[in-house]
Amino acid sequence: TAGFEWTSTSFPDGTHLVHCPTDTVSFPWTFILSDDEFVQKVEWYFSPSNDEPVLALGRLHARVSRRVYHDKETDEYHVQLECGTILNPGDANFSVAWKTPKGHRLSSNSFINGVFYLPLPNPVKGGEYSCRLDRASVAVFKCPESKASLFKAAFVRVSETKSRSLVLETSLSHMKRQLEELRNTVSTVSKME
């Protein structure tokens, strides 16, 4: 038999609570004791779950990625921008809004290891790009102080010349690898004849 009985004001098992940093948290659990029972000690334990919608982020940073993006459908290479780092997104579903030097808005939901990526169309247009969390997706954040810092944009300056050189170098390396593979295939076929 149970040693106590939860009352109607108690949280049911598995209840999820949403709180912000520095919030005071109270647990209004009451219970009913039998005449021969008494409370000697109450201990609370917390164990975080990996599937909780937790977000750890102080400020966004934008930069030009060191890696060039390869679009397998078009077989083209693109310079890509990064916006992050989000330390622990949990299962929060959100995206990043980008702004081009000419004021055009682009969205990015390509999210890998805490960073959003945006491949730039070729030829790359130089200038200042910015990223910020998309306002429509910030509803997942419950803490006002977090929202304020999350709406601040991060900026990155993109050089047309450097970007185009990077794409050309990567394309050239790719063509060299393909040429070497073709030579090996021709050599193998020649030996078979």
PDB file of C-alpha atoms in Angstrom:
ATOM      1  CA  THR A   1       0.000   0.000   0.000  1.00  0.00           C
ATOM      2  CA  ALA A   2       1.065   3.582  -0.572  1.00  0.00           C
ATOM      3  CA  GLY A   3       2.517   5.417   2.387  1.00  0.00           C
ATOM      4  CA  PHE A   4       0.685   8.591   1.403  1.00  0.00           C
ATOM      5  CA  GLU A   5      -2.020   9.842  -0.905  1.00  0.00           C
ATOM      6  CA  TRP A   6      -1.550  12.777  -3.318  1.00  0.00           C
ATOM      7  CA  THR A   7      -4.247  15.460  -3.233  1.00  0.00           C
ATOM      8  CA  SER A   8      -5.971  17.145  -6.189  1.00  0.00           C
ATOM      9  CA  THR A   9      -3.549  20.107  -6.064  1.00  0.00           C
ATOM     10  CA  SER A  10      -0.537  17.860  -6.656  1.00  0.00           C
ATOM     11  CA  PHE A  11       1.183  17.733 -10.053  1.00  0.00           C
ATOM     12  CA  PRO A  12       0.572  14.473 -11.892  1.00  0.00           C
ATOM     13  CA  ASP A  13       3.598  12.300 -12.630  1.00  0.00           C
ATOM     14  CA  GLY A  14       5.553  13.461 -15.685  1.00  0.00           C
ATOM     15  CA  THR A  15       4.440  17.088 -15.416  1.00  0.00           C
ATOM     16  CA  HIS A  16       6.649  19.492 -17.398  1.00  0.00           C
ATOM     17  CA  LEU A  17       7.307  22.942 -15.984  1.00  0.00           C
ATOM     18  CA  VAL A  18       8.633  25.894 -18.002  1.00  0.00           C
ATOM     19  CA  HIS A  19      10.779  28.381 -16.097  1.00  0.00           C
ATOM     20  CA  CYS A  20      13.406  30.954 -16.935  1.00  0.00           C
ATOM     21  CA  PRO A  21      16.818  31.473 -15.361  1.00  0.00           C
ATOM     22  CA  THR A  22      16.594  33.146 -11.925  1.00  0.00           C
ATOM     23  CA  ASP A  23      12.888  32.227 -11.553  1.00  0.00           C
ATOM     24  CA  THR A  24      11.700  31.057  -8.150  1.00  0.00           C
ATOM     25  CA  VAL A  25      10.129  27.643  -8.506  1.00  0.00           C
ATOM     26  CA  SER A  26       7.622  26.196  -6.064  1.00  0.00           C
ATOM     27  CA  PHE A  27       6.062  22.747  -6.054  1.00  0.00           C
ATOM     28  CA  PRO A  28       2.571  22.844  -4.510  1.00  0.00           C
ATOM     29  CA  TRP A  29       2.448  19.183  -3.565  1.00  0.00           C
ATOM     30  CA  THR A  30       0.406  18.271  -0.552  1.00  0.00           C
ATOM     31  CA  PHE A  31      -0.359  14.835   0.751  1.00  0.00           C
ATOM     32  CA  ILE A  32      -2.596  13.188   3.318  1.00  0.00           C
ATOM     33  CA  LEU A  33      -1.140  11.103   6.127  1.00  0.00           C
ATOM     34  CA  SER A  34      -2.816   8.365   8.096  1.00  0.00           C
ATOM     35  CA  ASP A  35      -3.091   8.815  11.871  1.00  0.00           C
ATOM     36  CA  ASP A  36      -0.048   6.625  12.516  1.00  0.00           C
ATOM     37  CA  GLU A  37       2.167   8.303   9.829  1.00  0.00           C
ATOM     38  CA  PHE A  38       4.389  11.385   9.947  1.00  0.00           C
ATOM     39  CA  VAL A  39       6.791  13.129   7.559  1.00  0.00           C
ATOM     40  CA  GLN A  40      10.362  12.697   8.664  1.00  0.00           C
ATOM     41  CA  LYS A  41      12.112  14.244   5.686  1.00  0.00           C
ATOM     42  CA  VAL A  42      11.304  15.395   2.112  1.00  0.00           C
ATOM     43  CA  GLU A  43      13.941  15.247  -0.621  1.00  0.00           C
ATOM     44  CA  TRP A  44      13.598  16.444  -4.209  1.00  0.00           C
ATOM     45  CA  TYR A  45      15.601  15.073  -7.111  1.00  0.00           C
ATOM     46  CA  PHE A  46      15.906  16.518 -10.583  1.00  0.00           C
ATOM     47  CA  SER A  47      16.927  14.561 -13.629  1.00  0.00           C
ATOM     48  CA  PRO A  48      16.925  16.406 -16.972  1.00  0.00           C
ATOM     49  CA  SER A  49      15.451  14.596 -19.930  1.00  0.00           C
ATOM     50  CA  ASN A  50      17.085  14.695 -23.365  1.00  0.00           C
ATOM     51  CA  ASP A  51      13.795  15.340 -25.117  1.00  0.00           C
ATOM     52  CA  GLU A  52      12.962  18.554 -23.269  1.00  0.00           C
ATOM     53  CA  PRO A  53      12.607  21.775 -25.303  1.00  0.00           C
ATOM     54  CA  VAL A  54      15.670  23.436 -23.790  1.00  0.00           C
ATOM     55  CA  LEU A  55      17.612  26.200 -25.507  1.00  0.00           C
ATOM     56  CA  ALA A  56      21.024  27.416 -24.438  1.00  0.00           C
ATOM     57  CA  LEU A  57      22.128  30.507 -26.318  1.00  0.00           C
ATOM     58  CA  GLY A  58      23.529  33.848 -25.306  1.00  0.00           C
ATOM     59  CA  ARG A  59      24.247  35.620 -28.576  1.00  0.00           C
ATOM     60  CA  LEU A  60      24.326  34.795 -32.283  1.00  0.00           C
ATOM     61  CA  HIS A  61      27.541  35.029 -34.296  1.00  0.00           C
ATOM     62  CA  ALA A  62      27.727  35.118 -38.103  1.00  0.00           C
ATOM     63  CA  ARG A  63      30.689  34.215 -40.296  1.00  0.00           C
ATOM     64  CA  VAL A  64      31.686  32.867 -43.692  1.00  0.00           C
ATOM     65  CA  SER A  65      32.061  29.094 -43.406  1.00  0.00           C
ATOM     66  CA  ARG A  66      35.461  27.539 -44.040  1.00  0.00           C
ATOM     67  CA  ARG A  67      33.717  24.766 -45.946  1.00  0.00           C
ATOM     68  CA  VAL A  68      32.199  25.244 -49.361  1.00  0.00           C
ATOM     69  CA  TYR A  69      28.740  23.726 -49.851  1.00  0.00           C
ATOM     70  CA  HIS A  70      28.328  21.189 -52.684  1.00  0.00           C
ATOM     71  CA  ASP A  71      24.848  21.066 -54.214  1.00  0.00           C
ATOM     72  CA  LYS A  72      24.629  17.489 -55.469  1.00  0.00           C
ATOM     73  CA  GLU A  73      21.598  18.185 -57.666  1.00  0.00           C
ATOM     74  CA  THR A  74      23.340  20.891 -59.696  1.00  0.00           C
ATOM     75  CA  ASP A  75      26.921  19.727 -58.990  1.00  0.00           C
ATOM     76  CA  GLU A  76      27.776  23.335 -58.094  1.00  0.00           C
ATOM     77  CA  TYR A  77      29.785  24.689 -55.184  1.00  0.00           C
ATOM     78  CA  HIS A  78      28.618  27.589 -53.044  1.00  0.00           C
ATOM     79  CA  VAL A  79      30.127  29.742 -50.337  1.00  0.00           C
ATOM     80  CA  GLN A  80      27.962  29.373 -47.252  1.00  0.00           C
ATOM     81  CA  LEU A  81      27.339  31.554 -44.242  1.00  0.00           C
ATOM     82  CA  GLU A  82      27.056  30.318 -40.661  1.00  0.00           C
ATOM     83  CA  CYS A  83      24.844  31.670 -37.888  1.00  0.00           C
ATOM     84  CA  GLY A  84      25.121  30.218 -34.377  1.00  0.00           C
ATOM     85  CA  THR A  85      26.138  28.772 -32.035  1.00  0.00           C
ATOM     86  CA  ILE A  86      23.130  27.284 -30.317  1.00  0.00           C
ATOM     87  CA  LEU A  87      24.465  25.082 -27.556  1.00  0.00           C
ATOM     88  CA  ASN A  88      21.380  23.028 -26.759  1.00  0.00           C
ATOM     89  CA  PRO A  89      18.285  23.425 -28.939  1.00  0.00           C
ATOM     90  CA  GLY A  90      16.396  20.511 -27.368  1.00  0.00           C
ATOM     91  CA  ASP A  91      13.419  19.843 -29.613  1.00  0.00           C
ATOM     92  CA  ALA A  92      12.679  23.523 -30.180  1.00  0.00           C
ATOM     93  CA  ASN A  93      11.810  24.039 -33.836  1.00  0.00           C
ATOM     94  CA  PHE A  94      12.986  27.390 -35.182  1.00  0.00           C
ATOM     95  CA  SER A  95      14.739  28.955 -38.147  1.00  0.00           C
ATOM     96  CA  VAL A  96      17.060  31.838 -38.950  1.00  0.00           C
ATOM     97  CA  ALA A  97      16.205  34.863 -41.094  1.00  0.00           C
ATOM     98  CA  TRP A  98      19.025  36.343 -43.189  1.00  0.00           C
ATOM     99  CA  LYS A  99      19.254  39.772 -44.758  1.00  0.00           C
ATOM    100  CA  THR A 100      21.386  40.376 -47.863  1.00  0.00           C
ATOM    101  CA  PRO A 101      23.366  43.576 -48.553  1.00  0.00           C
ATOM    102  CA  LYS A 102      20.496  44.731 -50.819  1.00  0.00           C
ATOM    103  CA  GLY A 103      17.909  44.110 -48.083  1.00  0.00           C
ATOM    104  CA  HIS A 104      16.447  40.874 -49.460  1.00  0.00           C
ATOM    105  CA  ARG A 105      15.287  38.384 -46.850  1.00  0.00           C
ATOM    106  CA  LEU A 106      16.296  34.726 -46.989  1.00  0.00           C
ATOM    107  CA  SER A 107      15.492  31.950 -44.546  1.00  0.00           C
ATOM    108  CA  SER A 108      17.656  29.098 -43.362  1.00  0.00           C
ATOM    109  CA  ASN A 109      16.565  25.981 -41.551  1.00  0.00           C
ATOM    110  CA  SER A 110      19.652  23.924 -42.416  1.00  0.00           C
ATOM    111  CA  PHE A 111      20.807  23.278 -38.847  1.00  0.00           C
ATOM    112  CA  ILE A 112      23.845  21.110 -38.008  1.00  0.00           C
ATOM    113  CA  ASN A 113      25.679  20.943 -34.660  1.00  0.00           C
ATOM    114  CA  GLY A 114      24.311  24.212 -33.310  1.00  0.00           C
ATOM    115  CA  VAL A 115      24.837  26.242 -36.493  1.00  0.00           C
ATOM    116  CA  PHE A 116      22.455  27.425 -39.229  1.00  0.00           C
ATOM    117  CA  TYR A 117      23.899  27.417 -42.765  1.00  0.00           C
ATOM    118  CA  LEU A 118      22.982  29.533 -45.778  1.00  0.00           C
ATOM    119  CA  PRO A 119      24.524  28.672 -49.177  1.00  0.00           C
ATOM    120  CA  LEU A 120      24.921  31.855 -51.222  1.00  0.00           C
ATOM    121  CA  PRO A 121      23.846  31.834 -54.874  1.00  0.00           C
ATOM    122  CA  ASN A 122      26.545  32.114 -57.541  1.00  0.00           C
ATOM    123  CA  PRO A 123      27.988  34.515 -58.439  1.00  0.00           C
ATOM    124  CA  VAL A 124      28.410  35.671 -54.830  1.00  0.00           C
ATOM    125  CA  LYS A 125      27.401  39.249 -54.116  1.00  0.00           C
ATOM    126  CA  GLY A 126      29.726  40.911 -51.616  1.00  0.00           C
ATOM    127  CA  GLY A 127      28.688  43.128 -48.739  1.00  0.00           C
ATOM    128  CA  GLU A 128      27.257  42.882 -45.242  1.00  0.00           C
ATOM    129  CA  TYR A 129      24.873  40.023 -44.456  1.00  0.00           C
ATOM    130  CA  SER A 130      23.015  39.606 -41.167  1.00  0.00           C
ATOM    131  CA  CYS A 131      21.197  36.802 -39.396  1.00  0.00           C
ATOM    132  CA  ARG A 132      18.740  36.641 -36.528  1.00  0.00           C
ATOM    133  CA  LEU A 133      16.292  34.105 -35.210  1.00  0.00           C
ATOM    134  CA  ASP A 134      13.077  34.222 -37.200  1.00  0.00           C
ATOM    135  CA  ARG A 135      10.443  36.105 -35.173  1.00  0.00           C
ATOM    136  CA  ALA A 136       7.733  33.632 -36.152  1.00  0.00           C
ATOM    137  CA  SER A 137       9.687  30.801 -34.570  1.00  0.00           C
ATOM    138  CA  VAL A 138      10.672  32.580 -31.357  1.00  0.00           C
ATOM    139  CA  ALA A 139       7.349  31.647 -29.756  1.00  0.00           C
ATOM    140  CA  VAL A 140       9.198  28.623 -28.357  1.00  0.00           C
ATOM    141  CA  PHE A 141      11.118  30.919 -26.013  1.00  0.00           C
ATOM    142  CA  LYS A 142       9.293  31.743 -22.814  1.00  0.00           C
ATOM    143  CA  CYS A 143      11.835  34.061 -21.176  1.00  0.00           C
ATOM    144  CA  PRO A 144      11.623  37.780 -22.063  1.00  0.00           C
ATOM    145  CA  GLU A 145      15.322  38.445 -21.366  1.00  0.00           C
ATOM    146  CA  SER A 146      16.241  35.629 -23.754  1.00  0.00           C
ATOM    147  CA  LYS A 147      13.966  37.006 -26.457  1.00  0.00           C
ATOM    148  CA  ALA A 148      15.606  40.424 -26.281  1.00  0.00           C
ATOM    149  CA  SER A 149      19.100  39.049 -26.859  1.00  0.00           C
ATOM    150  CA  LEU A 150      17.915  36.583 -29.492  1.00  0.00           C
ATOM    151  CA  PHE A 151      16.416  39.311 -31.675  1.00  0.00           C
ATOM    152  CA  LYS A 152      19.768  41.070 -32.007  1.00  0.00           C
ATOM    153  CA  ALA A 153      21.249  40.511 -35.442  1.00  0.00           C
ATOM    154  CA  ALA A 154      24.724  39.130 -36.082  1.00  0.00           C
ATOM    155  CA  PHE A 155      26.653  40.596 -39.026  1.00  0.00           C
ATOM    156  CA  VAL A 156      29.281  39.251 -41.425  1.00  0.00           C
ATOM    157  CA  ARG A 157      31.076  40.974 -44.304  1.00  0.00           C
ATOM    158  CA  VAL A 158      31.421  38.846 -47.425  1.00  0.00           C
ATOM    159  CA  SER A 159      34.169  39.554 -49.957  1.00  0.00           C
ATOM    160  CA  GLU A 160      33.112  38.888 -53.559  1.00  0.00           C
ATOM    161  CA  THR A 161      36.683  38.244 -54.688  1.00  0.00           C
ATOM    162  CA  LYS A 162      37.580  35.845 -51.864  1.00  0.00           C
ATOM    163  CA  SER A 163      34.264  34.015 -52.158  1.00  0.00           C
ATOM    164  CA  ARG A 164      34.516  33.526 -55.898  1.00  0.00           C
ATOM    165  CA  SER A 165      38.151  32.390 -55.569  1.00  0.00           C
ATOM    166  CA  LEU A 166      37.139  29.852 -52.930  1.00  0.00           C
ATOM    167  CA  VAL A 167      34.387  28.452 -55.174  1.00  0.00           C
ATOM    168  CA  LEU A 168      36.755  28.287 -58.170  1.00  0.00           C
ATOM    169  CA  GLU A 169      39.509  26.562 -56.146  1.00  0.00           C
ATOM    170  CA  THR A 170      37.059  23.999 -54.796  1.00  0.00           C
ATOM    171  CA  SER A 171      35.582  23.380 -58.266  1.00  0.00           C
ATOM    172  CA  LEU A 172      39.085  22.957 -59.712  1.00  0.00           C
ATOM    173  CA  SER A 173      40.032  20.448 -56.988  1.00  0.00           C
ATOM    174  CA  HIS A 174      36.831  18.523 -57.681  1.00  0.00           C
ATOM    175  CA  MET A 175      37.549  18.456 -61.440  1.00  0.00           C
ATOM    176  CA  LYS A 176      41.108  17.233 -60.774  1.00  0.00           C
ATOM    177  CA  ARG A 177      39.733  14.350 -58.681  1.00  0.00           C
ATOM    178  CA  GLN A 178      37.230  13.483 -61.412  1.00  0.00           C
ATOM    179  CA  LEU A 179      39.972  13.578 -64.060  1.00  0.00           C
ATOM    180  CA  GLU A 180      42.160  11.270 -61.963  1.00  0.00           C
ATOM    181  CA  GLU A 181      39.261   8.831 -61.524  1.00  0.00           C
ATOM    182  CA  LEU A 182      38.642   8.918 -65.280  1.00  0.00           C
ATOM    183  CA  ARG A 183      42.329   8.217 -65.976  1.00  0.00           C
ATOM    184  CA  ASN A 184      42.252   5.261 -63.586  1.00  0.00           C
ATOM    185  CA  THR A 185      39.134   3.894 -65.278  1.00  0.00           C
ATOM    186  CA  VAL A 186      40.696   4.259 -68.750  1.00  0.00           C
ATOM    187  CA  SER A 187      43.866   2.563 -67.509  1.00  0.00           C
ATOM    188  CA  THR A 188      41.879  -0.332 -66.025  1.00  0.00           C
ATOM    189  CA  VAL A 189      39.848  -0.779 -69.226  1.00  0.00           C
ATOM    190  CA  SER A 190      43.018  -0.648 -71.373  1.00  0.00           C
ATOM    191  CA  LYS A 191      44.610  -3.417 -69.295  1.00  0.00           C
ATOM    192  CA  MET A 192      41.534  -5.604 -69.736  1.00  0.00           C
ATOM    193  CA  GLU A 193      41.719  -5.471 -73.551  1.00  0.00           C
TER     194      GLU A 193
END
